[in-house]
């Protein structure tokens, strides 16, 4: 069961020509069900987030990976190994944004997380199901073997570059296709250059036990390759690097390029302490520690101002006491 073709979503070059004025896009991700005995493989918080994102009426939506529990389930859950069922539940939950059955709604671009890959080696049935369902209409202009996984597209004055972190490059996962990324960054003169990956380049918790958390699936486990990616972003004046993987929201800067982690899409939350962030990244939000019980689900809305060459970010978080969406982080950044 794949989504119907959507001309805007299936483009490999441009959705619209460069122009003036303001427009918006939303970013969120990481929605596996925190419950080990999940009957869906998808967080119950995904649906309300999708409804809130749809109500913003953005031009497009970016989802930065870990859609489902995927391979990381045991037989405690009836969804263990039922990848088609998990993806079907995810598609139903995000239908306020994009309806995969009718092929209508807001263009929704997805990238793969480690939950759509495997514990060590890629789980082939999982990848095949991902490609034939939620990713079936993704652009195919990526490098050979990475079609629909790694890709780019343009919208007005912005270019969006999406990288897959779990396709092995030179035999190593947790890397990007650096040659391809370099080419994408240099061949387009659009002022806004947004890069997306699942994993942060810089760890948010550099003292965690790597045997028991998400650190082994992060770009930072291969610092030379990570540094090459970041150097390319810096040298080409990339506007920002968006990611998820860590189940929180945090924004920091390294060498003038923002790393914006939007991983609070409904998966189990984590503690965050800015004092534990990997060296090389300066945290700008939040500046104080946030305990698990104080974490909130949410998404990021970005408004691009073509005329002024700036873009604003407004983080929306759900307040469980008032049942309303509050504003968290806000920022303004300049195009390259």
Coordinates of C-alpha atoms in Angstrom, one line a residue:
X1 CA 0.0 0.0 0.0
X2 CA 1.8 3.1 -1.2
X3 CA 0.7 6.7 -1.3
X4 CA -0.7 8.2 -4.4
X5 CA 1.6 10.3 -6.6
X6 CA 1.7 13.9 -5.7
X7 CA 3.4 16.2 -8.3
X8 CA 4.7 18.6 -5.8
X9 CA 6.0 16.0 -3.5
X10 CA 7.6 13.9 -6.3
X11 CA 9.6 16.7 -7.8
X12 CA 13.4 16.3 -7.8
X13 CA 14.2 19.9 -8.7
X14 CA 11.8 22.7 -7.7
X15 CA 8.4 23.0 -6.3
X16 CA 8.1 26.7 -7.2
X17 CA 10.4 29.3 -8.6
X18 CA 12.4 31.8 -6.5
X19 CA 10.3 34.7 -5.3
X20 CA 9.6 37.2 -2.6
X21 CA 7.4 37.3 0.4
X22 CA 7.1 35.0 3.4
X23 CA 6.4 31.3 3.6
X24 CA 6.6 28.6 6.2
X25 CA 7.7 25.0 6.8
X26 CA 7.4 22.7 9.8
X27 CA 9.9 20.2 11.3
X28 CA 9.3 17.4 13.7
X29 CA 10.2 13.7 14.2
X30 CA 10.8 10.7 16.4
X31 CA 7.4 9.2 17.1
X32 CA 7.9 5.5 18.1
X33 CA 5.5 4.4 20.8
X34 CA 7.2 4.5 24.3
X35 CA 5.1 1.5 25.3
X36 CA 7.0 -1.8 25.0
X37 CA 3.7 -3.6 24.4
X38 CA 2.6 -1.2 21.7
X39 CA -0.3 -2.3 19.5
X40 CA 0.5 0.3 16.9
X41 CA 4.2 0.9 16.7
X42 CA 3.5 4.6 16.8
X43 CA 3.2 7.1 19.6
X44 CA -0.3 8.1 20.6
X45 CA 1.1 11.7 20.6
X46 CA 1.7 11.7 16.8
X47 CA -1.9 12.4 15.9
X48 CA -2.3 15.5 18.0
X49 CA 1.0 16.8 16.8
X50 CA 0.0 16.2 13.2
X51 CA -3.3 18.0 13.7
X52 CA -1.5 21.0 15.2
X53 CA 1.1 21.1 12.4
X54 CA -1.7 20.9 9.7
X55 CA -3.4 23.8 11.4
X56 CA -0.3 26.0 10.8
X57 CA -0.9 25.5 7.1
X58 CA 2.8 25.4 6.2
X59 CA 4.0 25.2 2.6
X60 CA 5.6 21.8 3.4
X61 CA 6.6 19.6 6.3
X62 CA 9.9 17.9 7.1
X63 CA 9.9 14.7 9.2
X64 CA 13.4 13.8 10.4
X65 CA 13.2 10.1 11.0
X66 CA 12.3 7.4 13.5
X67 CA 8.7 7.2 12.3
X68 CA 7.9 3.9 14.0
X69 CA 9.3 1.4 16.6
X70 CA 10.5 -0.7 13.6
X71 CA 13.0 -3.4 14.5
X72 CA 13.2 -2.3 18.1
X73 CA 10.4 -4.4 19.5
X74 CA 10.2 -7.7 21.3
X75 CA 7.4 -10.3 21.3
X76 CA 5.8 -8.4 24.1
X77 CA 4.3 -6.3 21.3
X78 CA 2.0 -7.8 18.7
X79 CA 3.5 -5.4 16.2
X80 CA 7.0 -7.1 16.4
X81 CA 8.0 -7.7 12.8
X82 CA 4.8 -6.2 11.4
X83 CA 6.5 -3.4 9.5
X84 CA 3.7 -2.8 7.0
X85 CA 1.2 -2.5 9.9
X86 CA 3.4 0.0 11.8
X87 CA 3.9 2.2 8.7
X88 CA 0.2 2.0 7.9
X89 CA -0.5 3.3 11.4
X90 CA 2.0 6.1 11.0
X91 CA 0.4 7.2 7.7
X92 CA -3.0 7.2 9.3
X93 CA -1.7 9.3 12.2
X94 CA -0.2 12.0 9.9
X95 CA -3.2 12.1 7.6
X96 CA -4.2 15.6 8.8
X97 CA -1.0 16.8 7.1
X98 CA -0.9 14.5 4.1
X99 CA -3.4 11.8 3.2
X100 CA -1.5 8.9 1.7
X101 CA -4.8 7.3 0.5
X102 CA -6.0 10.2 -1.6
X103 CA -2.7 11.8 -2.3
X104 CA -3.8 15.2 -1.0
X105 CA -2.7 17.6 1.6
X106 CA 0.5 19.4 2.6
X107 CA 3.7 18.0 1.0
X108 CA 5.4 15.8 3.6
X109 CA 9.0 14.8 3.2
X110 CA 10.4 12.0 5.3
X111 CA 13.9 10.7 6.0
X112 CA 14.9 7.4 7.6
X113 CA 16.0 7.0 11.2
X114 CA 17.8 4.1 12.9
X115 CA 14.4 2.6 13.8
X116 CA 13.8 2.2 10.0
X117 CA 17.2 0.6 9.6
X118 CA 18.4 -2.1 12.0
X119 CA 20.4 -2.8 15.2
X120 CA 23.6 -3.5 13.3
X121 CA 22.8 -4.5 9.7
X122 CA 19.9 -3.2 7.7
X123 CA 16.7 -5.2 8.2
X124 CA 15.9 -5.6 4.5
X125 CA 12.1 -6.2 4.9
X126 CA 11.9 -3.1 7.0
X127 CA 13.8 -1.0 4.5
X128 CA 11.8 -2.4 1.6
X129 CA 8.5 -1.6 3.3
X130 CA 9.7 1.9 4.1
X131 CA 10.5 2.5 0.5
X132 CA 7.2 1.1 -0.8
X133 CA 5.0 3.0 1.6
X134 CA 5.9 6.3 3.3
X135 CA 8.9 7.0 1.1
X136 CA 7.4 5.9 -2.2
X137 CA 7.0 9.4 -3.5
X138 CA 10.2 10.9 -2.2
X139 CA 12.6 12.4 -4.8
X140 CA 14.8 10.0 -6.6
X141 CA 17.7 12.4 -7.4
X142 CA 20.0 11.0 -4.7
X143 CA 23.2 9.1 -5.3
X144 CA 23.0 5.5 -6.8
X145 CA 21.5 3.1 -4.2
X146 CA 20.2 5.9 -2.1
X147 CA 17.2 7.0 -4.2
X148 CA 14.3 8.1 -2.0
X149 CA 16.7 8.0 1.0
X150 CA 19.1 10.8 0.2
X151 CA 17.7 13.6 -2.0
X152 CA 17.2 17.3 -2.5
X153 CA 14.5 19.7 -3.7
X154 CA 14.0 23.4 -3.9
X155 CA 11.1 25.6 -2.8
X156 CA 11.1 29.3 -3.8
X157 CA 14.4 30.7 -2.5
X158 CA 15.4 27.7 -0.5
X159 CA 17.1 24.4 -1.1
X160 CA 16.4 21.4 1.1
X161 CA 19.1 18.7 1.3
X162 CA 18.1 15.4 3.0
X163 CA 20.8 12.9 4.0
X164 CA 20.4 9.3 5.0
X165 CA 22.7 8.4 7.9
X166 CA 22.4 4.6 7.7
X167 CA 23.3 3.7 4.2
X168 CA 26.9 2.6 4.4
X169 CA 29.4 4.9 2.8
X170 CA 32.8 3.3 2.2
X171 CA 31.5 0.5 4.4
X172 CA 30.7 2.7 7.3
X173 CA 27.2 3.6 8.6
X174 CA 26.4 6.7 10.7
X175 CA 27.9 8.8 7.8
X176 CA 26.6 10.8 4.9
X177 CA 27.5 10.7 1.2
X178 CA 29.9 13.5 1.5
X179 CA 30.7 13.9 -2.2
X180 CA 27.0 14.2 -3.0
X181 CA 26.4 16.6 -0.2
X182 CA 29.3 18.8 -1.3
X183 CA 27.9 18.9 -4.8
X184 CA 24.4 19.8 -3.6
X185 CA 25.8 22.6 -1.5
X186 CA 27.9 24.2 -4.2
X187 CA 25.7 23.8 -7.3
X188 CA 22.8 26.0 -6.1
X189 CA 22.9 29.7 -5.4
X190 CA 19.7 30.0 -3.5
X191 CA 20.1 32.1 -0.3
X192 CA 18.5 29.6 2.1
X193 CA 20.2 26.2 2.4
X194 CA 18.6 23.8 4.8
X195 CA 20.2 20.4 5.5
X196 CA 18.4 17.5 7.2
X197 CA 19.7 14.3 8.8
X198 CA 18.4 12.0 11.5
X199 CA 21.3 12.1 13.8
X200 CA 22.8 15.2 15.5
X201 CA 26.4 15.9 14.4
X202 CA 27.2 16.8 18.0
X203 CA 26.0 14.7 20.9
X204 CA 23.7 16.3 23.4
X205 CA 24.8 13.9 26.1
X206 CA 28.5 13.2 25.7
X207 CA 28.7 11.3 29.0
X208 CA 26.0 8.7 28.4
X209 CA 26.8 5.0 28.5
X210 CA 27.1 4.2 24.8
X211 CA 25.9 0.7 25.3
X212 CA 22.5 1.7 26.5
X213 CA 21.5 4.8 24.6
X214 CA 21.3 6.3 21.1
X215 CA 24.9 7.4 20.8
X216 CA 26.1 4.3 18.8
X217 CA 23.7 5.4 16.0
X218 CA 25.0 9.0 15.9
X219 CA 27.2 10.7 13.4
X220 CA 29.6 11.5 16.2
X221 CA 30.8 7.9 16.4
X222 CA 32.9 8.7 13.3
X223 CA 34.3 12.1 14.1
X224 CA 36.4 12.5 11.0
X225 CA 33.4 12.0 8.7
X226 CA 31.2 14.1 11.0
X227 CA 33.8 16.9 10.9
X228 CA 34.0 16.7 7.1
X229 CA 30.2 17.2 6.9
X230 CA 30.2 20.2 9.3
X231 CA 33.2 21.8 7.5
X232 CA 31.2 21.6 4.2
X233 CA 28.2 23.2 5.9
X234 CA 30.4 26.0 7.3
X235 CA 32.3 26.6 4.0
X236 CA 29.1 26.8 2.0
X237 CA 27.3 29.0 4.6
X238 CA 24.4 26.6 5.2
X239 CA 21.5 28.2 7.0
X240 CA 21.0 25.3 9.5
X241 CA 21.2 21.6 10.1
X242 CA 18.0 20.0 11.3
X243 CA 17.9 16.6 13.0
X244 CA 16.2 14.5 15.6
X245 CA 17.3 11.1 17.1
X246 CA 17.6 12.5 20.6
X247 CA 14.1 12.8 22.1
X248 CA 14.1 16.4 23.1
X249 CA 14.3 19.8 21.5
X250 CA 17.7 21.7 21.6
X251 CA 19.4 24.3 19.5
X252 CA 23.1 25.1 19.4
X253 CA 25.7 26.5 17.2
X254 CA 29.1 25.4 15.9
X255 CA 31.3 27.6 13.8
X256 CA 28.3 29.7 12.8
X257 CA 26.0 26.9 11.7
X258 CA 23.0 26.0 13.8
X259 CA 22.2 22.4 14.9
X260 CA 18.5 22.2 15.6
X261 CA 17.3 19.0 17.2
X262 CA 13.6 18.4 16.9
X263 CA 13.2 15.0 18.4
X264 CA 10.2 15.5 20.7
X265 CA 7.6 14.0 18.4
X266 CA 6.2 11.5 20.9
X267 CA 8.9 8.9 21.6
X268 CA 10.1 8.3 25.2
X269 CA 11.7 11.5 26.5
X270 CA 15.2 11.9 27.9
X271 CA 17.0 14.2 30.3
X272 CA 18.8 17.2 28.9
X273 CA 21.7 19.0 30.5
X274 CA 23.6 21.6 28.5
X275 CA 26.7 20.9 30.6
X276 CA 27.0 17.5 29.0
X277 CA 26.8 18.6 25.4
X278 CA 29.7 17.5 23.2
X279 CA 32.6 20.0 23.0
X280 CA 32.4 22.1 19.8
X281 CA 28.7 22.9 20.2
X282 CA 27.4 25.9 22.1
X283 CA 23.9 25.4 23.3
X284 CA 21.6 28.4 22.8
X285 CA 18.3 26.8 23.9
X286 CA 17.5 25.5 26.5
X287 CA 20.2 27.1 28.7
X288 CA 19.1 25.1 31.8
X289 CA 18.8 21.4 32.4
X290 CA 15.4 19.8 31.6
X291 CA 14.3 16.6 33.4
X292 CA 12.4 13.9 31.7
X293 CA 9.2 14.8 33.5
X294 CA 9.5 18.3 32.3
X295 CA 10.0 17.5 28.6
X296 CA 7.1 18.3 26.2
X297 CA 6.1 17.0 22.8
X298 CA 6.2 19.6 20.0
X299 CA 7.3 20.8 16.6
X300 CA 9.1 23.7 15.0
X301 CA 7.6 26.2 12.6
X302 CA 10.0 28.1 10.4
X303 CA 9.0 31.3 8.6
X304 CA 11.3 32.2 5.7
X305 CA 11.5 35.9 4.8
X306 CA 12.6 36.0 1.2
X307 CA 12.9 39.8 1.0
X308 CA 15.0 40.3 4.2
X309 CA 17.1 37.1 3.8
X310 CA 16.2 35.9 7.3
X311 CA 14.2 33.1 8.8
X312 CA 12.4 32.8 12.1
X313 CA 11.9 29.7 14.2
X314 CA 9.1 29.2 16.7
X315 CA 9.0 26.1 18.7
X316 CA 5.5 24.9 19.7
X317 CA 5.1 22.7 22.8
X318 CA 2.0 21.0 24.1
X319 CA 1.0 22.1 27.6
X320 CA -0.8 19.2 29.3
X321 CA -2.3 21.4 31.9
X322 CA -4.0 23.8 29.6
X323 CA -4.2 21.5 26.6
X324 CA -2.9 24.3 24.5
X325 CA 0.2 24.8 22.3
X326 CA 2.7 27.1 24.0
X327 CA 5.7 28.9 22.5
X328 CA 9.1 27.6 23.6
X329 CA 12.3 28.6 21.7
X330 CA 12.2 31.5 19.3
X331 CA 15.1 32.6 17.1
X332 CA 16.0 34.6 13.9
X333 CA 18.8 33.6 11.6
X334 CA 20.2 35.0 8.4
X335 CA 20.5 33.3 5.0
X336 CA 23.9 32.6 3.6

